[in-house]
Coordinates of C-alpha atoms in Angstrom, one line a residue:
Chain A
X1464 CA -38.7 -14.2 24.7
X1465 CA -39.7 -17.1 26.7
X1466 CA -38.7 -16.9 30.7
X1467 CA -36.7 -19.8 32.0
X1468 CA -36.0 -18.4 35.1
X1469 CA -33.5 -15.8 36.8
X1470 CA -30.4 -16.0 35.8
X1471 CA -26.8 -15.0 37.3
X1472 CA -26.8 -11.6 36.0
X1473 CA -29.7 -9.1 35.3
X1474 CA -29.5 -7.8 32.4
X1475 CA -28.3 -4.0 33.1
X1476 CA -25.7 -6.2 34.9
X1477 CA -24.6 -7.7 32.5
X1478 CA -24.7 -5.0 29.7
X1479 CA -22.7 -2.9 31.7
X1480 CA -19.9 -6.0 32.0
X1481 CA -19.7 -6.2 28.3
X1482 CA -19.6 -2.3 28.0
X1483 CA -16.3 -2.8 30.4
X1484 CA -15.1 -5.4 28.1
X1485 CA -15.7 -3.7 24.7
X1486 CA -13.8 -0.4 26.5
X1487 CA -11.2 -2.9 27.9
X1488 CA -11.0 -4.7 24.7
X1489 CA -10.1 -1.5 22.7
X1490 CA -8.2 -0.7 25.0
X1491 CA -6.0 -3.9 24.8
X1492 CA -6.2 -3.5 21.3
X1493 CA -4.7 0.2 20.9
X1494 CA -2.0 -0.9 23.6
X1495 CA -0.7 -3.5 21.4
X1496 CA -1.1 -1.4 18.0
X1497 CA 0.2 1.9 18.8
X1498 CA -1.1 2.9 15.4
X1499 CA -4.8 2.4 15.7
X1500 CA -4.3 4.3 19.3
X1501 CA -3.5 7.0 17.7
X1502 CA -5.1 7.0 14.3
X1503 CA -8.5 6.7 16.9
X1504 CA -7.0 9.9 19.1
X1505 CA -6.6 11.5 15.9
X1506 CA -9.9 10.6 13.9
X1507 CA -11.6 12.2 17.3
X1508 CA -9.3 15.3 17.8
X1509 CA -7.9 14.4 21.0
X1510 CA -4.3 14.2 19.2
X1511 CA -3.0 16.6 17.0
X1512 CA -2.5 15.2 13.0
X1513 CA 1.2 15.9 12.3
X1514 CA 1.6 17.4 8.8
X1515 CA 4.4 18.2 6.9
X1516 CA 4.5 21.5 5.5
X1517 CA 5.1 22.5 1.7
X1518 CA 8.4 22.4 0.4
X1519 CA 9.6 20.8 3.4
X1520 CA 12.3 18.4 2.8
X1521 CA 10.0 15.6 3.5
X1522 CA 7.3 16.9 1.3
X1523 CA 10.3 17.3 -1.7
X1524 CA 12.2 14.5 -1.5
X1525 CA 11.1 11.4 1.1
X1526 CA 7.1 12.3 0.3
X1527 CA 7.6 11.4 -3.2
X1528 CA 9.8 8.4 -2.4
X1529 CA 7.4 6.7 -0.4
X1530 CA 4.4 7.5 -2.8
X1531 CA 6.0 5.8 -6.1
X1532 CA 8.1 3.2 -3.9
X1533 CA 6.6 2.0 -0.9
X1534 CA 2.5 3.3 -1.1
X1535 CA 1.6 0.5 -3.5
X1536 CA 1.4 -1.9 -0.3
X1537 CA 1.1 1.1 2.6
X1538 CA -1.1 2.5 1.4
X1539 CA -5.2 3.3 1.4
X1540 CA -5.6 0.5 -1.0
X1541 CA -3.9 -2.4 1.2
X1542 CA -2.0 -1.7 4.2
X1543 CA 0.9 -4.3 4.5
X1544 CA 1.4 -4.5 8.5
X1545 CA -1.1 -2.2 8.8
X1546 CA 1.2 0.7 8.1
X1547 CA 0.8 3.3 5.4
X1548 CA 3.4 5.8 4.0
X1549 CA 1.2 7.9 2.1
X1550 CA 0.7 10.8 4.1
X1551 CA 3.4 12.1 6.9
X1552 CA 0.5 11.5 9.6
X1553 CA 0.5 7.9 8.8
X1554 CA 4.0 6.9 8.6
X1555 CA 4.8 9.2 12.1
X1556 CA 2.1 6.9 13.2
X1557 CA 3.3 3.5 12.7
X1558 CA 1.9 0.4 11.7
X1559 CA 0.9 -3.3 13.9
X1560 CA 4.4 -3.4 15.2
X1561 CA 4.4 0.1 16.4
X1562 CA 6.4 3.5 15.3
X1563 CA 8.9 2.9 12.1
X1564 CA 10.4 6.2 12.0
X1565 CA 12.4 6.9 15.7
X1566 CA 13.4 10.9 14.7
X1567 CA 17.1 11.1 15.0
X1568 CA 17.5 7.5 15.7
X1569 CA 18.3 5.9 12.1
X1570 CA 19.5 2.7 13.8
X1571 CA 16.4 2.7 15.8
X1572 CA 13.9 2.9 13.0
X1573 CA 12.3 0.1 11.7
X1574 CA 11.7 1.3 8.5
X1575 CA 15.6 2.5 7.6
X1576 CA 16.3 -1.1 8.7
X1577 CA 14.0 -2.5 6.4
X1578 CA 15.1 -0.7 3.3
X1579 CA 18.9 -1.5 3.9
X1580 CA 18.9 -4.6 4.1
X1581 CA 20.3 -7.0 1.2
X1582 CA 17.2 -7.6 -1.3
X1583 CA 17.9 -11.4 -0.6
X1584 CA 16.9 -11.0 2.8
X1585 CA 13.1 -11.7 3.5
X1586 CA 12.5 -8.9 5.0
X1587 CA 13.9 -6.3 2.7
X1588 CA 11.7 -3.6 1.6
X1589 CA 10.8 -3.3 -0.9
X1590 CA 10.5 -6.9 -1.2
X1591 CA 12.2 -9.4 -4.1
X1592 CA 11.0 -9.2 -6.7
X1593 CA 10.3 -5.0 -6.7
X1594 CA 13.3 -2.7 -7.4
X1595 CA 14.9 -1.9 -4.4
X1596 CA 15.8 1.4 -3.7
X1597 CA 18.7 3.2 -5.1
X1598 CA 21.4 4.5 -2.9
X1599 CA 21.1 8.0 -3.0
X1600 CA 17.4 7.3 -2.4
X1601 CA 18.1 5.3 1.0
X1602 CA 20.5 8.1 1.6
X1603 CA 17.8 10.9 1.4
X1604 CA 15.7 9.0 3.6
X1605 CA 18.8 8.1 6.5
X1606 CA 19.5 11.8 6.6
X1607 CA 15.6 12.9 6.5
X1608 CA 15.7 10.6 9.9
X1609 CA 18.6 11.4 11.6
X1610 CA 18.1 15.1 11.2
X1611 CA 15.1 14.7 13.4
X1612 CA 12.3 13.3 10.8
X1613 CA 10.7 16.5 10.8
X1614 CA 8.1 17.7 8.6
X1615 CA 9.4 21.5 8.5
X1616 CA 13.0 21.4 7.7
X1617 CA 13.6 22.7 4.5
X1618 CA 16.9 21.7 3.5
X1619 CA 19.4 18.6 4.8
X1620 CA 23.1 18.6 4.0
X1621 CA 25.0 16.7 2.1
X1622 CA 21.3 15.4 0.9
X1623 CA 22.2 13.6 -2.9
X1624 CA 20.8 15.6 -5.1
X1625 CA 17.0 15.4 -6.7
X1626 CA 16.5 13.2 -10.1
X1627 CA 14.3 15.3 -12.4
X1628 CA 12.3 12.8 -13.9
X1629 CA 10.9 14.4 -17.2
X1630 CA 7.8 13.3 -19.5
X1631 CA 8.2 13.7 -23.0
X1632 CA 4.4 13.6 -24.3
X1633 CA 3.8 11.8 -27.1
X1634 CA 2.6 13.7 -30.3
X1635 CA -0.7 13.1 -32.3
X1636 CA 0.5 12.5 -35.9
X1637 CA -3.0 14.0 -36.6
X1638 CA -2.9 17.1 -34.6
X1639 CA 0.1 17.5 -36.5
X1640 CA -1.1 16.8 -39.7
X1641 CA -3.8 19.4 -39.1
X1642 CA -1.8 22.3 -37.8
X1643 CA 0.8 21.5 -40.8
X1644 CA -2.4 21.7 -43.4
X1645 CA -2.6 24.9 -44.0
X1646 CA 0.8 25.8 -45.4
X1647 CA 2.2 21.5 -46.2
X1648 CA 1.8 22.9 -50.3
X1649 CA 3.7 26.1 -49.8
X1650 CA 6.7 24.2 -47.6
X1651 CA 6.3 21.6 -50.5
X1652 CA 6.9 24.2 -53.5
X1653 CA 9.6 26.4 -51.5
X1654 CA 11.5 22.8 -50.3
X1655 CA 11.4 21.8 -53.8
X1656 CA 12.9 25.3 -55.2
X1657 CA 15.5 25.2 -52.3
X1658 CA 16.9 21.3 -51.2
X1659 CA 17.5 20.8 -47.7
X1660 CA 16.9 24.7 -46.8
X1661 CA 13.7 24.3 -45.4
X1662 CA 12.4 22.1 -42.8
X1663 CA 9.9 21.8 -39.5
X1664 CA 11.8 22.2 -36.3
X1665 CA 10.5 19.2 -34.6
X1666 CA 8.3 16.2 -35.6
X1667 CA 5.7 17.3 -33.6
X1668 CA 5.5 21.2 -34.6
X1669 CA 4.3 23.5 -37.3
X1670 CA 7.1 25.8 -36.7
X1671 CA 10.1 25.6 -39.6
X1672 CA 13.7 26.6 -40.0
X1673 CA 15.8 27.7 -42.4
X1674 CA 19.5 27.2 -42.8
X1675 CA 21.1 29.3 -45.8
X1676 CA 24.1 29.3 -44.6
X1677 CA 25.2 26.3 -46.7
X1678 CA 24.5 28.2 -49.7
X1679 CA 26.8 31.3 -49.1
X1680 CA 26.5 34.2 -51.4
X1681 CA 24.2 31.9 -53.7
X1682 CA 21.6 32.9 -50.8
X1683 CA 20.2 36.4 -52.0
X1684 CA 17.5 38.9 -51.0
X1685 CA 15.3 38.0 -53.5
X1686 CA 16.0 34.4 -52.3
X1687 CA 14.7 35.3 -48.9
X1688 CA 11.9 37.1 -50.1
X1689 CA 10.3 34.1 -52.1
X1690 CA 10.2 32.4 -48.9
X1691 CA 7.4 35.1 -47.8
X1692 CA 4.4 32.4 -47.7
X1693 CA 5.9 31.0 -45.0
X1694 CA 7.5 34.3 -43.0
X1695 CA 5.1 33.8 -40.0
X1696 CA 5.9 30.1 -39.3
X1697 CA 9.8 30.4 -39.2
X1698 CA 11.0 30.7 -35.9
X1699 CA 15.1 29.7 -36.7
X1700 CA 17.0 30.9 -39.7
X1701 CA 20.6 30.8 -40.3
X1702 CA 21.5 33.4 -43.1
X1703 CA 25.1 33.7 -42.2
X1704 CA 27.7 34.3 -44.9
X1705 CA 24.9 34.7 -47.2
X1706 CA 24.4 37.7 -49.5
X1707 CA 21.6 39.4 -48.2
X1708 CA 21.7 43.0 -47.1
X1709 CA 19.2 45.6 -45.9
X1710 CA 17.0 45.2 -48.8
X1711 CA 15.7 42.4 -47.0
X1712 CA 15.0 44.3 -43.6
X1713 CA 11.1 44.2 -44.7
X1714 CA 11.2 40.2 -45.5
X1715 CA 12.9 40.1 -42.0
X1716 CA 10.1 42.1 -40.1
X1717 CA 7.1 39.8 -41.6
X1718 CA 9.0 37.3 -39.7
X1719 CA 7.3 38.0 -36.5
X1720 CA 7.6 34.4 -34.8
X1721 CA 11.3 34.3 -35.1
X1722 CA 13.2 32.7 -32.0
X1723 CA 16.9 32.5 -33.4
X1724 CA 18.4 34.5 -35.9
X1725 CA 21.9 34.2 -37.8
X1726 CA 22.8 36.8 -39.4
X1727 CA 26.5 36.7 -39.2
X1728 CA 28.8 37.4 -41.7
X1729 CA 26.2 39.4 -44.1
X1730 CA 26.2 43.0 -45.4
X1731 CA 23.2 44.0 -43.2
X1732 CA 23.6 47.5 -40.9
X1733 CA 21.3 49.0 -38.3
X1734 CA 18.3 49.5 -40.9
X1735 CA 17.8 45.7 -40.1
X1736 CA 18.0 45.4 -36.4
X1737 CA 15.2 48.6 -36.7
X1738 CA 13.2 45.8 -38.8
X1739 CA 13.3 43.8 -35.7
X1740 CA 12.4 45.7 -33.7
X1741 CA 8.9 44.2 -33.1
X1742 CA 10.0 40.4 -32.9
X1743 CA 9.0 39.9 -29.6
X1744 CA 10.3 35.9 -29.7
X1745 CA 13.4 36.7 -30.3
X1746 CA 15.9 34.9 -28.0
X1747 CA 19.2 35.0 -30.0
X1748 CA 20.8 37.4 -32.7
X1749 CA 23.9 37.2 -34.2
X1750 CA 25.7 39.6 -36.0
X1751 CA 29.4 38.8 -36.2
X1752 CA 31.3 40.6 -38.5
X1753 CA 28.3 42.9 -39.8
X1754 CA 27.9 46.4 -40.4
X1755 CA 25.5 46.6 -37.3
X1756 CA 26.3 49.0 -34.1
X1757 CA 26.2 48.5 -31.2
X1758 CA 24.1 51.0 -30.1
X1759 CA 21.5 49.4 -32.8
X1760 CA 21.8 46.7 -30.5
X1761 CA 21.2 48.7 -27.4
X1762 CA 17.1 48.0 -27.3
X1763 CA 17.6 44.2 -28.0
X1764 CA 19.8 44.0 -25.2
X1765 CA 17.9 45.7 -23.0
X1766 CA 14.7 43.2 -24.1
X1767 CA 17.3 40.1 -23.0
X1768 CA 17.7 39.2 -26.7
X1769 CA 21.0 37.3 -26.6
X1770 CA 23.5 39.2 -29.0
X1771 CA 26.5 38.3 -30.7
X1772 CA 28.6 40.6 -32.4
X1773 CA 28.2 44.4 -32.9
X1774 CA 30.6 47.0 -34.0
X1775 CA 32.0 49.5 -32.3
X1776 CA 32.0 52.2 -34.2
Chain B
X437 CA -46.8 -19.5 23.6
X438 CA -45.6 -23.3 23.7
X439 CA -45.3 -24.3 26.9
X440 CA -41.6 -26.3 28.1
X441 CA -41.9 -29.7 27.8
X442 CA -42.5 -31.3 31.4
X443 CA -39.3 -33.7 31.3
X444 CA -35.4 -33.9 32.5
X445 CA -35.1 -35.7 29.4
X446 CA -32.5 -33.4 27.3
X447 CA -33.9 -33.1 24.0
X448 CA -31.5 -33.2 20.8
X449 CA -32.0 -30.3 18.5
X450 CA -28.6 -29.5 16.6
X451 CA -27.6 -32.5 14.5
X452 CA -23.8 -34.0 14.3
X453 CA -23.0 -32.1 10.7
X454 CA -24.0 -28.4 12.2
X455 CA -22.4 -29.0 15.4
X456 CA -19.0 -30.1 13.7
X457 CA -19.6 -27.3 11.0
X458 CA -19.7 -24.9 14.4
X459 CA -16.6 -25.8 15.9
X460 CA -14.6 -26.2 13.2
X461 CA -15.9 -22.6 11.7
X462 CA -14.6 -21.7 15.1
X463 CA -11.2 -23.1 15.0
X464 CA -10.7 -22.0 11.3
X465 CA -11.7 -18.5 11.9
X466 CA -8.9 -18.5 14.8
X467 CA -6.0 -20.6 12.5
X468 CA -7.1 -18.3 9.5
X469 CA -6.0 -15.3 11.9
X470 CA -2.9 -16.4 13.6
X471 CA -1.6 -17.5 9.9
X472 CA -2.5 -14.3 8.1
X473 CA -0.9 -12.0 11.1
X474 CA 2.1 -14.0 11.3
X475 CA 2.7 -15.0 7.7
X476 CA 1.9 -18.0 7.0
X477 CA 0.5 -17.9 3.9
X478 CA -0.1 -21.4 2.8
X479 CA -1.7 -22.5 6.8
X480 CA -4.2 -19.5 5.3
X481 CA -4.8 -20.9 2.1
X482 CA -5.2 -24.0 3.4
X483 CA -7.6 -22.6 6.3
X484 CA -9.4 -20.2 3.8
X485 CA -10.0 -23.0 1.6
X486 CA -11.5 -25.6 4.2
X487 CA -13.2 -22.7 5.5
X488 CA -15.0 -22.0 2.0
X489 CA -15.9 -25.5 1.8
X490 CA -17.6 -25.4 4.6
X491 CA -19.6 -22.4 4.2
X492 CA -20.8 -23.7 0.4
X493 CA -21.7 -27.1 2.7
X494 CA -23.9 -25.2 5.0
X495 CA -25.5 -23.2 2.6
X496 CA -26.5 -27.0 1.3
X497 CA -26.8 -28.2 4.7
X498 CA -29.3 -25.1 4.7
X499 CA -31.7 -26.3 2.4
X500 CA -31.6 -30.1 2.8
X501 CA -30.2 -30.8 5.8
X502 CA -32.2 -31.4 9.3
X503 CA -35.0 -29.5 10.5
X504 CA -33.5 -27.0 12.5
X505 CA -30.2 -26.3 10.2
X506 CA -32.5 -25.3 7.3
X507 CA -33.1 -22.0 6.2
X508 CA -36.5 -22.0 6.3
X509 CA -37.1 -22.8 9.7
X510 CA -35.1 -20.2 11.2
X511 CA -34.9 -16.8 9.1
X512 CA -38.2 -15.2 10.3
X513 CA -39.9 -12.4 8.9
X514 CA -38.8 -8.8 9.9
X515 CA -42.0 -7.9 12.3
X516 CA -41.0 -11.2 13.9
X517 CA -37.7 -11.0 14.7
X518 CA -38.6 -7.1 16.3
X519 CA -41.0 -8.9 18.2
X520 CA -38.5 -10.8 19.6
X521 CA -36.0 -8.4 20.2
X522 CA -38.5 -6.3 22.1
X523 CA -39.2 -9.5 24.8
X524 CA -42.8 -9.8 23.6
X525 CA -42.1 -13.4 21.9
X526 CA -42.8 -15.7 24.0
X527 CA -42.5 -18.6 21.8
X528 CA -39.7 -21.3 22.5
X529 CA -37.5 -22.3 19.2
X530 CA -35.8 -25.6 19.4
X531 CA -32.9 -24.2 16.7
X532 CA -32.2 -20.7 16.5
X533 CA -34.6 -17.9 17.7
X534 CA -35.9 -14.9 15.4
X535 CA -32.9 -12.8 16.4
X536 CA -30.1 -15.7 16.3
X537 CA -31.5 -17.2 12.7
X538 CA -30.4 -13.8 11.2
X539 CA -27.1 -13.5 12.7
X540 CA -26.2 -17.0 11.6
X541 CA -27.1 -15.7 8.1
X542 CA -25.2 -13.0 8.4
X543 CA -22.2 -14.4 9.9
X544 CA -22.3 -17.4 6.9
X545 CA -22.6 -14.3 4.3
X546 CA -19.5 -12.2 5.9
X547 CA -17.5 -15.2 6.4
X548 CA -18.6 -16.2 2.4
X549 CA -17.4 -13.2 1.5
X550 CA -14.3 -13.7 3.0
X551 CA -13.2 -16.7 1.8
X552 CA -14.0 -15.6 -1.9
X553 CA -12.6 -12.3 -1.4
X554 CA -9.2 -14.2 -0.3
X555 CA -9.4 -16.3 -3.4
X556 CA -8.4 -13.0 -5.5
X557 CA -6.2 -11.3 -3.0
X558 CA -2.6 -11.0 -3.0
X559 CA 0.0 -9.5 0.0
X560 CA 1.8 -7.4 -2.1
X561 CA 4.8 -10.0 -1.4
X562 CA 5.2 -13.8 -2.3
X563 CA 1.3 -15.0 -2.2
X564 CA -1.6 -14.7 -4.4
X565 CA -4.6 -16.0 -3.6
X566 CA -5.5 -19.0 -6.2
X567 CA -7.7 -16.7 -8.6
X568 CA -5.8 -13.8 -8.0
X569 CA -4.1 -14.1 -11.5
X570 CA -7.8 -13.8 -13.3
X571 CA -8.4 -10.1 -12.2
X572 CA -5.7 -7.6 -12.4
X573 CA -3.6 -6.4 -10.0
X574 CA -5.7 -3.2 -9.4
X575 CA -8.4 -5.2 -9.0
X576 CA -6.6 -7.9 -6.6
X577 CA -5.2 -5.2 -4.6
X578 CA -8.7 -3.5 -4.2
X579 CA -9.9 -7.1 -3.3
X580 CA -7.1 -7.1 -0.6
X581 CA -8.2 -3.9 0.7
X582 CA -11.9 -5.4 0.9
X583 CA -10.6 -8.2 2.4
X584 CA -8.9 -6.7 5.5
X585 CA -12.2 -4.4 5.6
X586 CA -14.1 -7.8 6.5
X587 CA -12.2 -9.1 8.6
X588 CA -12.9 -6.5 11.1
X589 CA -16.7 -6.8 10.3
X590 CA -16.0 -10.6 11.1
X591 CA -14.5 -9.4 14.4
X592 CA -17.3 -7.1 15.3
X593 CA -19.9 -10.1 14.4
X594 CA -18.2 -12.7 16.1
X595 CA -18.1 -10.2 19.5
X596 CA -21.7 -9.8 19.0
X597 CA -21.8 -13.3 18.7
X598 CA -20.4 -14.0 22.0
X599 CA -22.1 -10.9 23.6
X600 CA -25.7 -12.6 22.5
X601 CA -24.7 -16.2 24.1
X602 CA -23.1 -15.0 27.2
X603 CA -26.5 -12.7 27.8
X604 CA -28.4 -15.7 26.9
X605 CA -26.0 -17.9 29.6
X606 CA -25.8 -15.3 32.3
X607 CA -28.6 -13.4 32.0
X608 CA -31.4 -15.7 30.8
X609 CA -30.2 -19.3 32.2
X610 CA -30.3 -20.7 28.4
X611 CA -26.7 -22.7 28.1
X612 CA -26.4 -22.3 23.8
X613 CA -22.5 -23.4 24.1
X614 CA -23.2 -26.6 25.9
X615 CA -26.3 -26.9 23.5
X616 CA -23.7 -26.7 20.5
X617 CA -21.3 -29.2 21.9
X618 CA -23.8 -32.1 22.6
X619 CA -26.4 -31.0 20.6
X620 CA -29.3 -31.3 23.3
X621 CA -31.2 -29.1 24.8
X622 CA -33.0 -28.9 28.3
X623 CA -36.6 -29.8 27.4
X624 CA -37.3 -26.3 29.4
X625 CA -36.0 -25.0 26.0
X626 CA -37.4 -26.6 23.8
X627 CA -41.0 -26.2 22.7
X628 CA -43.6 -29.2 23.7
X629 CA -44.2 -31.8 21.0
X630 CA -41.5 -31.3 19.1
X631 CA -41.0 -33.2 15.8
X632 CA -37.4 -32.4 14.6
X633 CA -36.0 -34.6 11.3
X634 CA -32.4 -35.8 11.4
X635 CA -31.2 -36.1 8.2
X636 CA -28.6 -39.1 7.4
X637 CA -25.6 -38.3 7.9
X638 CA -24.0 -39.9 4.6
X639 CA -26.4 -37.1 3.0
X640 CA -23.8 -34.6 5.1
X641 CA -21.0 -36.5 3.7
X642 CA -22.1 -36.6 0.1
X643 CA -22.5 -32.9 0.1
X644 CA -19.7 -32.0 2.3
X645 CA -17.5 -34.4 -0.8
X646 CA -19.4 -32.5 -3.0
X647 CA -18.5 -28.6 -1.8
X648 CA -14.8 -29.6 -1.3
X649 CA -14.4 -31.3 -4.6
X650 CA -15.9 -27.5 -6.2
X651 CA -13.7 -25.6 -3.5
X652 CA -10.6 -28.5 -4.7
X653 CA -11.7 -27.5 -8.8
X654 CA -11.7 -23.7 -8.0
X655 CA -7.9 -23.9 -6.6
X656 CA -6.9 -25.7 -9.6
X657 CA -8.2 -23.3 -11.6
X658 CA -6.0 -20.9 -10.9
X659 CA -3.1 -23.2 -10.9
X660 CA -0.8 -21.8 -13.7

């Protein structure tokens, strides 16, 4: 470096000056963006990170809101204002215009303003064009604030109360297909020798049900019985008011995936319930105005098998 | 070692185009913040475009514009620059030294950068940038993301920037803003038989018309 003679400062001088300046600089900085102050404090462990815990109320119901409402523009992919929603830490913190929440203080929170506002306002959140918030969801978050804004607090009353959203997932016509391969020509044969009796039990399953009940006394054992090809894959029957009797307790037992069972109005006794004895699916017997005891009964009970009907002899 | 030239006689180094393209880089780097924190989207558009104009002119300006604006007369190999760094250069450079060459690359590829990056960004609100509708919104918003990420390198640079001039001002009696403004040098500075080329300024023109009318075709592209 060529020398064109001493200048003003040396240059330990002058280093130190901009040193001072950087410092003061950052310093300027952090007093006029609260959040950067402390997302530095935090990022060097001189402040502690607030955290919500799980199954707070914030973690259940305001977390969630923010994440699929606000986070698209707060959050770690752009950072509207510089303030992000996506984690408790970060909307405690603030964004360029300082703290949003004020715990306690709904009036006094920046971010309760925003969302109440009319959507034609400009500075509605979220903004036109996006859906705005419902009311039960502003509610959640007003009480959230004025109950303190706390990440611990479990429960809030009067809170509205959750929307389960649920997903439905879409079946694979050929994973059906498949699992429906194996016994499509015996369902085809036994739907052809009985119309309407037999059918899958959802578009997406494998599983079948049979309802004999429209048949009446036309339904016999020897009915049931031819439907033995396909005893493991029925999980709902309806054989009420059919003729059927104990002869059929074996057929009954090979049907080891059953779920629902109608056996009302039939002359079955307790040598059937004893054929059930092993269906470990079953959810729901009934045997309505049947020869079967109640103390037959007893061990389906006590397996939570819901019964109707026994008698009480 | 090139000794000063022996003269009071100020010396002009920095042609009219790079000393206009300086200043206005300046003010456009100021208007392109005020409007972005405050919300005015279309001064920023406006700023980002002039801004990108500018920068494809002085990449140009770069390669055929005077001698010390080009390229080739002020990025100097790495051993070089260390050289310098380490005070053991004791050569004089009429345009920018080892060191400065570089940072005047780097600050032309950040502030490029910038201005593409804003092209494809969106706020999440009522503006998209003019190409923002040719990537998705994924894409644009992850372009957002990078573009706020920049902007604090620009920051850094541009303090940097300032830190290097004042040390130069204060600390080694070399006046670079003054040099910028009028374009001379003290012939102290400067080294001795110096043989700088101006070129014409109509040259500037032509490819300043040129970079604005691709900037100008750019915008319209993305005009639905």
């Amino acid at each position: 470096m060529a020398d064109f003679g001493p200048g003003r400062m040396s240059a330990p001088a002058y280093l130190a000056c901009v040193a001072l300046l950087t410092v003061l600089g950052l310093g300027v900085a952090m007093w006029a963006h609260p959040a950067f102050l402390h997302s530095t404090l935090q990022s060097i462990g001189l402040e502690a990170v607030p955290r919500a815990a799980p199954g707070s109320f914030y973690a259940v119901r305001v977390a969630p809101l923010f994440e699929s409402r606000c986070a698209g523009c707060h959050g770690e992919t752009r950072e509207k204002g510089q303030l992000r929603l996506d984690s408790f830490a970060a909307v405690m913190r603030g964004g360029a215009d300082g703290a949003v929440i004020v715990p306690g203080d709904t009036k006094a929170s920046e971010l309760f303003r925003r969302i109440s506002l009319p959507p034609t306002d400009d500075k509605a959140m979220p903004p036109s064009g996006k859906t705005p918030l419902t009311a039960d969801e502003v509610t959640v978050i007003k009480l959230w604030i004025a109950a303190g804004a706390s990440g611990e607090v479990r429960e809030i009353k009067g809170a509205p109360k959750p929307v389960m959203e649920v997903t439905i997932p879409q079946s694979d016509p050929a994973t059906v297909q498949r699992r429906r391969a194996p016994l499509a020509a015996a369902v085809k044969d036994l739907q052809a020798l009985f119309p309407g009796l037999i059918a899958y039990e959802a578009r997406d399953s494998a599983d079948l049900e049979v309802d004999a009940s429209l048949k009446g006394a036309r339904f016999s054992d020897a009915n049931l019985a031819a439907l033995s090809p396909l005893a493991a894959h029925i999980v709902r029957a309806d054989l009420s008011g059919t003729a059927i009797a104990d002869a059929s307790a074996p057929m009954l037992a090979t049907m080891t995936s059953m779920r629902l069972l109608r056996l009302a109005n039939t002359k079955i006794t307790d040598k059937t319930m004893e054929a059930l004895a092993g269906h470990k699916a079953l959810k729901s017997l009934s045997v309505v105005d049947t020869g079967v005891s109640d103390a037959a009964l007893e061990p389906l009970k006590a397996r939570g098998v819901a019964v109707y009907g026994g008698s009480h002899e | 070692m090139n000794d000063p030239v022996k003269t009071d006689a100020h010396v002009l180094v920095w042609d009219v185009p790079t000393r206009i393209f300086h200043w206005t880089v300046v003010v456009l780097v100021a208007v392109s913040w005020f409007s972005a924190d405050n919300g005015f989207m279309r001064v920023h558009l406006w700023s980002g475009l002039t801004l990108l104009a500018l920068l494809l002119f002085r990449l140009l300006w770069g390669l055929f514009g005077s001698t010390t604006s080009r390229f080739i007369n002020f990025l100097h190999p790495p051993n070089k620059v260390m050289a310098y760094l380490r005070w053991r250069d004791g050569a004089l450079y009429a345009g920018h030294n080892p060191a400065g060459g570089w940072m005047v690359a780097l600050m032309i590829a950040v502030l490029l950068a910038q201005a593409l990056t804003g092209l494809f960004s969106n706020d999440g609100l009522k503006f998209t940038g003019p190409l923002a509708l040719w990537v998705s919104d994924d894409v644009s918003t992850r372009i957002t993301g990078l573009h706020g990420t920049i902007y604090n390198i620009i920051l850094a640079l541009i303090w940097l920037h300032v830190v290097a001039v004042g040390f130069y001002l204060l600390v080694r009696n070399h006046n670079l803003v003054g040099a910028m403004f009028t374009g001379k040098k003290h012939p102290r500075h400067v080294p001795a038989g110096l043989n700088l080329n101006f070129t014409r300024l109509y040259i500037a023109l032509l490819l300043l018309a040129l970079t604005a009318g691709i900037v100008a075709w750019v915008f319209f592209q993305g005009v639905p």
